[in-house]
């Protein structure tokens, strides 16, 4: 009777040890997955920082482009005004030449 009890306890102990090994294996797998997750999470964090930096660069370039467009419009207005002045001066000169010939 005692031998049966010892045999049964040894069998139960072997089952518990097998379960512990299974849990250890599963725990190791989970740790590996967690490390991969942490690595991916870190890469994602770096990507977010890169995206933020790129957005700031884009915003800066967009502001420069807007300023350049405004500067170009101002130059176009000045050119148009100078062109009108030149035409008026040319007309005045032609008018003066015509009246001096008469």
XYZ file of N, CA and C in Angstrom:
306
model
N 0.823 -1.188 0.000
C 0.000 0.000 0.000
C 0.872 1.258 0.000
N 1.892 1.252 0.820
C 2.789 2.408 0.890
C 3.571 2.545 -0.405
N 3.937 1.447 -1.006
C 4.675 1.464 -2.267
C 3.801 2.050 -3.356
N 2.513 1.729 -3.361
C 1.585 2.293 -4.344
C 1.475 3.808 -4.169
N 1.410 4.229 -2.906
C 1.315 5.667 -2.610
C 2.557 6.390 -3.098
N 3.721 5.802 -2.861
C 4.982 6.406 -3.310
C 5.005 6.453 -4.835
N 4.569 5.378 -5.462
C 4.529 5.311 -6.919
C 3.578 6.369 -7.485
N 2.411 6.511 -6.866
C 1.427 7.499 -7.299
C 1.976 8.915 -7.109
N 2.640 9.177 -5.980
C 3.222 10.492 -5.715
C 4.350 10.802 -6.700
N 5.163 9.796 -7.013
C 6.233 9.991 -7.999
C 5.647 10.308 -9.365
N 4.575 9.628 -9.715
C 3.895 9.871 -10.984
C 3.328 11.288 -11.020
N 2.689 11.692 -9.914
C 2.133 13.048 -9.825
C 3.248 14.086 -9.905
N 4.357 13.793 -9.234
C 5.501 14.708 -9.256
C 6.048 14.848 -10.675
N 6.124 13.746 -11.392
C 6.619 13.765 -12.775
C 5.682 14.603 -13.647
N 4.375 14.481 -13.434
C 3.405 15.273 -14.198
C 3.567 16.770 -13.907
N 3.744 17.092 -12.629
C 3.923 18.499 -12.228
C 5.214 19.047 -12.838
N 6.285 18.261 -12.800
C 7.548 18.702 -13.392
C 7.399 18.918 -14.900
N 6.657 18.054 -15.569
C 6.410 18.204 -17.002
C 5.619 19.498 -17.272
N 4.622 19.753 -16.426
C 3.846 20.989 -16.574
C 4.738 22.213 -16.353
N 5.621 22.137 -15.370
C 6.539 23.251 -15.093
C 7.426 23.505 -16.311
N 7.934 22.439 -16.922
C 8.780 22.585 -18.114
C 7.981 23.216 -19.265
N 6.720 22.799 -19.401
C 5.854 23.387 -20.432
C 5.668 24.880 -20.171
N 5.398 25.228 -18.913
C 5.214 26.642 -18.561
C 6.499 27.441 -18.795
N 7.656 26.839 -18.457
C 8.938 27.516 -18.681
C 9.139 27.784 -20.176
N 8.820 26.782 -20.977
C 8.947 26.924 -22.428
C 8.032 28.045 -22.950
N 6.785 28.031 -22.476
C 5.841 29.065 -22.883
C 6.307 30.450 -22.415
N 6.844 30.505 -21.215
C 7.350 31.771 -20.676
C 8.502 32.285 -21.540
N 9.395 31.384 -21.931
C 10.518 31.771 -22.796
C 9.998 32.324 -24.127
N 9.007 31.641 -24.705
C 8.405 32.131 -25.954
C 7.810 33.518 -25.763
N 7.116 33.719 -24.660
C 6.505 35.022 -24.387
C 7.571 36.095 -24.212
N 8.680 35.746 -23.550
C 9.758 36.713 -23.366
C 10.357 37.114 -24.712
N 10.525 36.133 -25.597
C 11.053 36.422 -26.938
C 10.080 37.339 -27.681
N 8.793 37.042 -27.586
C 7.790 37.894 -28.241
C 7.792 39.301 -27.660
N 7.944 39.398 -26.356
C 8.001 40.712 -25.701
C 9.215 41.503 -26.172
N 10.351 40.830 -26.297
C 11.556 41.505 -26.782
C 11.359 41.992 -28.213
N 10.731 41.149 -29.045
C 10.439 41.570 -30.424
C 9.487 42.759 -30.424
N 8.476 42.683 -29.570
C 7.507 43.781 -29.469
C 8.211 45.062 -29.045
N 9.096 44.964 -28.048
C 9.831 46.137 -27.583
C 10.683 46.724 -28.701
N 11.309 45.832 -29.467
C 12.143 46.282 -30.581
C 11.294 46.994 -31.640
N 10.165 46.391 -31.977
C 9.262 47.012 -32.958
C 8.727 48.328 -32.416
N 8.393 48.339 -31.152
C 7.887 49.562 -30.520
C 8.944 50.655 -30.547
N 10.186 50.285 -30.298
C 11.283 51.259 -30.340
C 11.455 51.790 -31.761
N 11.414 50.878 -32.748
C 11.527 51.307 -34.147
C 10.376 52.237 -34.517
N 9.193 51.908 -34.045
C 8.025 52.745 -34.315
C 8.211 54.130 -33.704
N 8.739 54.163 -32.486
C 9.015 55.452 -31.836
C 9.995 56.277 -32.649
N 11.046 55.621 -33.154
C 12.028 56.323 -33.993
C 11.363 56.814 -35.270
N 10.499 55.984 -35.846
C 9.803 56.379 -37.069
C 8.908 57.588 -36.820
N 8.247 57.606 -35.664
C 7.395 58.750 -35.335
C 8.223 60.021 -35.213
N 9.407 59.889 -34.598
C 10.299 61.049 -34.483
C 10.743 61.502 -35.876
N 11.090 60.532 -36.732
C 11.498 60.864 -38.102
C 10.361 61.552 -38.850
N 9.148 61.040 -38.687
C 7.987 61.639 -39.359
C 7.765 63.058 -38.862
N 7.893 63.262 -37.561
C 7.732 64.608 -37.002
C 8.781 65.553 -37.574
N 10.009 65.067 -37.663
C 11.097 65.879 -38.216
C 10.817 66.213 -39.677
N 10.354 65.219 -40.428
C 10.032 65.441 -41.839
C 8.881 66.437 -41.975
N 7.903 66.351 -41.090
C 6.768 67.280 -41.130
C 7.251 68.703 -40.869
N 8.166 68.860 -39.898
C 8.722 70.189 -39.616
C 9.489 70.724 -40.816
N 10.263 69.866 -41.474
C 11.001 70.287 -42.665
C 10.032 70.686 -43.772
N 8.984 69.886 -43.955
C 7.980 70.186 -44.974
C 7.322 71.533 -44.684
N 6.931 71.748 -43.418
C 6.298 73.007 -43.042
C 7.228 74.187 -43.305
N 8.503 73.998 -42.985
C 9.491 75.053 -43.206
C 9.625 75.351 -44.703
N 9.709 74.301 -45.500
C 9.824 74.493 -46.955
C 8.565 75.138 -47.528
N 7.423 74.740 -46.993
C 6.163 75.329 -47.452
C 6.128 76.825 -47.133
N 6.621 77.205 -45.963
C 6.679 78.620 -45.580
C 7.628 79.383 -46.502
N 8.783 78.766 -46.804
C 9.733 79.399 -47.727
C 9.115 79.568 -49.114
N 8.401 78.557 -49.569
C 7.758 78.627 -50.878
C 6.725 79.748 -50.905
N 5.948 79.849 -49.847
C 4.940 80.900 -49.763
C 5.597 82.281 -49.802
N 6.695 82.438 -49.056
C 7.411 83.713 -49.054
C 7.981 83.997 -50.448
N 8.534 82.981 -51.085
C 9.094 83.157 -52.425
C 8.007 83.566 -53.419
N 6.828 82.971 -53.289
C 5.719 83.346 -54.171
C 5.341 84.809 -53.969
N 5.281 85.209 -52.691
C 4.955 86.609 -52.393
C 6.024 87.541 -52.954
N 7.298 87.166 -52.781
C 8.388 87.980 -53.316
C 8.292 88.068 -54.838
N 7.970 86.953 -55.462
C 7.834 86.932 -56.921
C 6.681 87.829 -57.372
N 5.566 87.774 -56.665
C 4.429 88.648 -56.995
C 4.818 90.116 -56.857
N 5.558 90.440 -55.781
C 6.018 91.819 -55.583
C 6.933 92.259 -56.729
N 7.853 91.372 -57.122
C 8.748 91.693 -58.240
C 7.967 91.889 -59.540
N 6.944 91.052 -59.730
C 6.130 91.167 -60.945
C 5.405 92.522 -60.960
N 4.882 92.941 -59.807
C 4.213 94.237 -59.718
C 5.193 95.374 -60.013
N 6.392 95.296 -59.457
C 7.397 96.331 -59.713
C 7.777 96.357 -61.188
N 7.943 95.176 -61.781
C 8.272 95.102 -63.202
C 7.163 95.737 -64.035
N 5.909 95.377 -63.709
C 4.775 95.929 -64.451
C 4.744 97.448 -64.342
N 4.983 97.972 -63.146
C 4.990 99.430 -62.943
C 6.115 100.084 -63.738
N 7.311 99.495 -63.692
C 8.439 100.038 -64.470
C 8.158 99.962 -65.965
N 7.513 98.895 -66.393
C 7.165 98.742 -67.805
C 6.188 99.840 -68.231
N 5.190 100.125 -67.361
C 4.231 101.203 -67.661
C 4.944 102.557 -67.717
N 5.865 102.791 -66.774
C 6.615 104.048 -66.771
C 7.444 104.177 -68.045
N 8.078 103.077 -68.442
C 8.884 103.095 -69.658
C 8.019 103.427 -70.875
N 6.836 102.792 -70.954
C 5.945 103.060 -72.091
C 5.501 104.519 -72.100
N 5.180 105.077 -70.921
C 4.782 106.495 -70.856
C 5.925 107.405 -71.303
N 7.140 107.076 -70.844
C 8.301 107.888 -71.241
C 8.546 107.777 -72.745
N 8.380 106.570 -73.282
C 8.567 106.364 -74.721
C 7.525 107.141 -75.512
N 6.267 107.088 -75.043
C 5.204 107.852 -75.710
C 5.481 109.356 -75.640
N 5.923 109.817 -74.489
C 6.236 111.241 -74.335
C 7.370 111.641 -75.263
N 8.386 110.787 -75.351
C 9.519 111.072 -76.234
C 9.067 111.116 -77.689
N 8.247 110.153 -78.103
C 7.730 110.142 -79.484
C 6.870 111.368 -79.738
N 6.068 111.715 -78.764
C 5.198 112.885 -78.906
C 6.038 114.147 -79.041
N 7.110 114.220 -78.249
C 7.989 115.395 -78.313
C 8.695 115.465 -79.647
N 9.152 114.303 -80.141
C 9.845 114.278 -81.440
C 8.885 114.687 -82.560
N 7.641 114.218 -82.474
C 6.649 114.541 -83.493
C 6.344 116.034 -83.492
N 6.172 116.586 -82.298
C 5.838 118.015 -82.217
C 7.040 118.869 -82.593
N 8.241 118.431 -82.405
C 9.415 119.243 -82.776
C 9.631 119.201 -84.283
N 9.160 118.152 -84.960
C 9.298 118.062 -86.414
C 8.306 118.978 -87.100
N 7.202 119.265 -86.415
C 6.167 120.100 -87.014
C 6.597 121.502 -86.889
